[in-house]
Tab-separated table of C-alpha atoms in Angstrom:
chain	number	residue	atom	x	y	z
H	500	MET	CA	-8.855	-28.896	36.712
H	501	SER	CA	-10.317	-29.925	33.584
H	502	ILE	CA	-12.793	-27.430	31.287
H	503	ASP	CA	-16.351	-26.547	32.538
H	504	ARG	CA	-18.710	-29.844	31.301
H	505	LYS	CA	-20.547	-26.985	29.662
H	506	TRP	CA	-17.653	-26.198	27.096
H	507	THR	CA	-16.783	-29.601	26.216
H	508	SER	CA	-18.643	-29.269	22.941
H	509	LYS	CA	-15.743	-27.852	20.475
H	510	LYS	CA	-18.429	-26.017	18.332
H	511	LYS	CA	-19.665	-24.541	21.580
H	512	ARG	CA	-16.365	-23.674	22.458
H	513	ALA	CA	-15.563	-22.158	19.697
H	514	LEU	CA	-18.641	-20.172	19.833
H	515	GLU	CA	-18.009	-18.737	23.536
H	516	VAL	CA	-14.083	-18.028	22.519
H	517	LEU	CA	-15.319	-15.871	19.099
H	518	LEU	CA	-18.005	-13.979	21.745
H	519	ARG	CA	-15.385	-13.548	24.537
H	520	LEU	CA	-12.833	-12.203	21.478
H	521	LYS	CA	-15.615	-9.862	20.149
H	522	ARG	CA	-16.243	-8.476	23.363
H	523	LEU	CA	-12.179	-7.893	23.975
H	524	TYR	CA	-11.254	-6.206	20.783
H	525	PRO	CA	-14.563	-4.444	19.117
H	526	ASP	CA	-12.847	-2.333	16.629
H	527	ALA	CA	-10.080	-4.986	15.792
H	528	THR	CA	-9.382	-4.293	11.863
H	529	CYS	CA	-6.327	-5.258	9.480
H	530	SER	CA	-3.228	-3.460	10.967
H	531	LEU	CA	-1.584	-3.284	7.564
H	532	ASP	CA	-1.364	0.039	6.057
H	533	TYR	CA	-2.605	0.546	2.282
H	534	THR	CA	-5.416	1.955	0.356
H	535	THR	CA	-5.391	-0.264	-3.186
H	536	PRO	CA	-5.738	-4.019	-3.172
H	537	VAL	CA	-2.630	-4.282	-4.709
H	538	GLN	CA	-0.664	-2.678	-2.095
H	539	LEU	CA	-2.726	-4.571	0.246
H	540	LEU	CA	-1.391	-8.259	-1.445
H	541	VAL	CA	2.484	-6.673	-1.265
H	542	ALA	CA	1.837	-5.507	2.064
H	543	THR	CA	0.698	-9.261	3.372
H	544	ILE	CA	3.458	-10.764	1.139
H	545	LEU	CA	5.899	-8.497	3.333
H	546	SER	CA	4.106	-9.509	6.278
H	547	ALA	CA	5.522	-13.418	6.441
H	548	GLN	CA	8.102	-13.938	9.148
H	549	CYS	CA	7.854	-10.244	10.054
H	550	THR	CA	5.514	-7.915	12.086
H	551	ASP	CA	2.805	-5.610	10.714
H	552	GLU	CA	4.537	-2.450	12.429
H	553	ARG	CA	7.791	-3.266	10.809
H	554	VAL	CA	5.886	-3.657	7.521
H	555	ASN	CA	4.421	-0.639	7.848
H	556	LYS	CA	7.649	1.252	8.093
H	557	VAL	CA	9.108	-0.011	5.086
H	558	THR	CA	5.697	0.604	2.828
H	559	PRO	CA	5.121	4.251	2.421
H	560	ALA	CA	8.790	4.604	0.269
H	561	LEU	CA	7.801	1.779	-1.571
H	562	PHE	CA	4.160	2.702	-2.391
H	563	ALA	CA	5.421	5.872	-3.119
H	564	LYS	CA	8.270	4.776	-5.732
H	565	PHE	CA	6.160	2.143	-6.910
H	566	PRO	CA	2.170	3.068	-6.195
H	567	ASP	CA	0.505	0.187	-8.376
H	568	ALA	CA	1.332	-3.297	-10.592
H	569	ARG	CA	2.591	-1.873	-13.368
H	570	SER	CA	5.052	0.193	-11.864
H	571	MET	CA	6.005	-2.795	-9.928
H	572	ALA	CA	6.042	-5.417	-12.795
H	573	ASP	CA	8.168	-2.821	-14.065
H	574	ALA	CA	10.528	-1.922	-11.374
H	575	ASP	CA	14.186	-2.723	-11.364
H	576	ILE	CA	14.272	-5.668	-8.741
H	577	LEU	CA	17.227	-4.698	-6.874
H	578	ASP	CA	15.281	-1.358	-6.084
H	579	ILE	CA	12.279	-3.318	-4.913
H	580	GLU	CA	14.793	-5.561	-2.599
H	581	LYS	CA	16.846	-2.282	-1.027
H	582	LEU	CA	13.412	-0.821	-0.064
H	583	VAL	CA	11.686	-4.061	1.567
H	584	ARG	CA	14.852	-5.465	3.002
H	585	SER	CA	14.403	-5.070	6.536
H	586	THR	CA	11.495	-6.718	6.458
H	587	GLY	CA	13.803	-9.904	5.773
H	588	PHE	CA	13.742	-12.905	3.324
H	589	TYR	CA	14.006	-9.685	1.064
H	590	HIS	CA	15.370	-11.747	-1.983
H	591	ASN	CA	12.271	-13.879	-2.080
H	592	LYS	CA	10.049	-11.152	-1.017
H	593	ALA	CA	11.194	-9.182	-3.803
H	594	LYS	CA	11.213	-11.875	-6.076
H	595	ASN	CA	7.385	-12.566	-5.610
H	596	ILE	CA	6.307	-9.178	-5.293
H	597	GLN	CA	7.157	-8.303	-8.886
H	598	GLY	CA	6.273	-11.790	-10.236
H	599	ALA	CA	2.447	-11.193	-8.475
H	600	CYS	CA	2.513	-7.763	-10.289
H	601	ARG	CA	3.955	-9.273	-13.090
H	602	LYS	CA	1.129	-11.403	-13.803
H	603	ILE	CA	-1.863	-8.926	-12.475
H	604	VAL	CA	-0.908	-6.845	-15.524
H	605	GLU	CA	-0.588	-9.788	-18.041
H	606	GLU	CA	-2.754	-12.214	-17.156
H	607	PHE	CA	-5.658	-9.729	-15.123
H	608	ASN	CA	-5.728	-6.159	-16.665
H	609	GLY	CA	-3.724	-4.745	-14.069
H	610	GLU	CA	-6.224	-5.535	-11.466
H	611	VAL	CA	-5.893	-7.901	-8.088
H	612	PRO	CA	-8.131	-10.895	-9.108
H	613	GLN	CA	-10.969	-11.929	-6.494
H	614	LEU	CA	-11.396	-15.095	-6.684
H	615	MET	CA	-9.515	-17.729	-4.538
H	616	GLU	CA	-8.410	-19.719	-7.214
H	617	GLN	CA	-6.991	-16.596	-9.437
H	618	LEU	CA	-5.436	-15.277	-6.200
H	619	LEU	CA	-3.689	-18.319	-5.384
H	620	THR	CA	-2.093	-18.736	-8.949
H	621	LEU	CA	-0.215	-15.320	-7.858
H	622	PRO	CA	3.535	-15.757	-6.970
H	623	GLY	CA	4.161	-16.013	-3.363
H	624	VAL	CA	0.538	-15.977	-2.424
H	625	ALA	CA	-0.818	-19.166	-0.564
H	626	ARG	CA	-4.233	-19.246	1.297
H	627	LYS	CA	-3.307	-16.800	4.183
H	628	THR	CA	-2.578	-14.037	1.999
H	629	ALA	CA	-5.118	-14.693	-0.183
H	630	ASN	CA	-7.803	-14.741	2.415
H	631	VAL	CA	-6.388	-11.590	3.970
H	632	VAL	CA	-6.589	-9.723	0.631
H	633	SER	CA	-9.933	-11.141	-0.589
H	634	ALA	CA	-11.526	-10.197	3.216
H	635	HIS	CA	-10.031	-6.537	3.428
H	636	ALA	CA	-9.869	-5.780	-0.348
H	637	PHE	CA	-12.918	-6.841	-1.634
H	638	GLY	CA	-15.555	-7.750	1.346
H	639	ASN	CA	-15.178	-11.366	0.081
H	640	ILE	CA	-14.924	-13.688	3.185
H	641	GLN	CA	-13.690	-17.049	1.684
H	642	GLY	CA	-11.702	-18.814	4.182
H	643	VAL	CA	-10.124	-18.265	7.418
H	644	THR	CA	-6.524	-16.313	7.604
H	645	VAL	CA	-3.971	-19.251	9.494
H	646	ASP	CA	-1.026	-16.950	10.707
H	647	THR	CA	1.251	-18.110	13.606
H	648	HIS	CA	-0.984	-16.862	16.334
H	649	VAL	CA	-4.117	-18.204	15.127
H	650	ARG	CA	-2.241	-21.678	14.796
H	651	ARG	CA	-0.689	-21.660	18.453
H	652	LEU	CA	-3.818	-20.134	20.203
H	653	THR	CA	-6.531	-22.566	18.085
H	654	ASN	CA	-3.998	-25.621	19.320
H	655	LEU	CA	-4.044	-24.112	22.791
H	656	ILE	CA	-7.184	-23.806	23.397
H	657	GLY	CA	-7.908	-27.317	21.682
H	658	LEU	CA	-10.147	-26.132	18.662
H	659	THR	CA	-7.401	-27.903	16.524
H	660	LYS	CA	-4.973	-30.405	16.850
H	661	HIS	CA	-3.449	-29.759	13.796
H	662	GLN	CA	-0.102	-27.560	12.315
H	663	ASN	CA	-0.701	-27.543	9.259
H	664	PRO	CA	-2.583	-24.052	8.133
H	665	ILE	CA	-5.025	-25.485	5.959
H	666	LYS	CA	-6.099	-28.418	8.063
H	667	ILE	CA	-6.308	-26.045	10.673
H	668	GLU	CA	-8.317	-23.480	8.267
H	669	GLN	CA	-10.735	-26.466	7.945
H	670	ASP	CA	-11.545	-27.037	11.292
H	671	LEU	CA	-11.913	-23.741	11.933
H	672	MET	CA	-14.615	-23.097	9.127
H	673	LYS	CA	-16.678	-26.205	10.230
H	674	LEU	CA	-16.617	-24.122	13.275
H	675	LEU	CA	-17.104	-20.693	13.460
H	676	PRO	CA	-20.002	-18.612	11.202
H	677	LYS	CA	-19.036	-17.748	7.530
H	678	VAL	CA	-19.380	-13.887	8.430
H	679	ASP	CA	-17.126	-14.173	11.414
H	680	TRP	CA	-14.268	-16.090	9.445
H	681	GLU	CA	-11.843	-13.532	9.067
H	682	ASN	CA	-12.792	-11.294	12.118
H	683	PHE	CA	-11.823	-14.187	14.288
H	684	SER	CA	-8.199	-14.674	12.873
H	685	ILE	CA	-7.927	-11.218	13.147
H	686	MET	CA	-9.030	-10.768	16.724
H	687	THR	CA	-6.918	-14.189	17.531
H	688	ILE	CA	-4.080	-11.881	16.487
H	689	TYR	CA	-4.759	-8.857	18.871
H	690	HIS	CA	-5.387	-11.489	21.700
H	691	GLY	CA	-1.740	-13.412	20.631
H	692	ARG	CA	-0.131	-10.048	20.961
H	693	ALA	CA	-1.718	-8.647	24.062
H	694	ILE	CA	-2.035	-11.888	26.284
H	695	CYS	CA	-1.243	-15.062	25.058
H	696	ASN	CA	2.531	-13.860	24.140
H	697	ALA	CA	4.414	-17.226	22.961
H	698	ARG	CA	7.258	-16.911	25.199
H	699	LYS	CA	5.354	-16.752	28.398
H	700	PRO	CA	1.283	-17.131	28.367
H	701	ASN	CA	-0.641	-14.158	30.805
H	702	CYS	CA	-3.099	-17.186	31.586
H	703	PRO	CA	-4.305	-15.445	35.034
H	704	ASP	CA	-5.470	-12.069	33.050
H	705	CYS	CA	-6.775	-14.456	30.310
H	706	GLU	CA	-10.452	-13.969	29.408
H	707	LEU	CA	-10.472	-17.103	27.430
H	708	ALA	CA	-8.803	-19.028	30.565
H	709	GLU	CA	-11.708	-21.396	31.292
H	710	LEU	CA	-12.174	-22.382	27.605
H	711	CYS	CA	-8.528	-23.162	27.043
H	712	ALA	CA	-7.219	-26.580	27.550
H	713	SER	CA	-3.407	-25.664	27.543
H	714	ALA	CA	-4.870	-23.152	30.688
H	715	ASN	CA	-6.394	-25.423	32.431
H	716	ARG	CA	-3.591	-27.972	32.399
H	717	ILE	CA	-1.266	-25.238	33.783
H	718	ARG	CA	-3.694	-24.429	36.471
H	719	SER	CA	-4.220	-27.721	37.719
């Protein structure tokens, strides 16, 4: 069974996927807990190869002890490591967090920069983290956040053939309205958790199945 002819246009399919995700997850939002841009930056760095649920269990104690960039920059690195240990790769994450905060203090007057090119100069910050911080801390949509769920689902659906996050982002930016770039990422993550599980996708109950190249191959 192939995808219905009316969805063969990748652009039309992407817009229909977006529409259905909006119906399914109307209240979808960033699931990391934070109160300031630097806290969102730190939480997003910690979320690499770790669940947001685990990060949200770690950050209250971390932010209570080190609430801002300057306190993180001046901290004993071992104290940061101890607090973030359960998120995995804690040596590298602690190093990046402190490095980013030191640069924020030294070069950006203690405030997280808003421009993409400035965010990308911070240790531990690639486009995924920069997009999250830019969109949710400042309301500035500069790209599409591509995490493991977004990479997997957009490949399954057939919106991209790439595995490289930058190339996937470029494909999605061409297919989706700019205003929806970040919402699309968040809703796709929700759908990946709820329905399209990596180990066992629930295609029979998936509202996107008729739009999905992989689901159609499975059912044919």
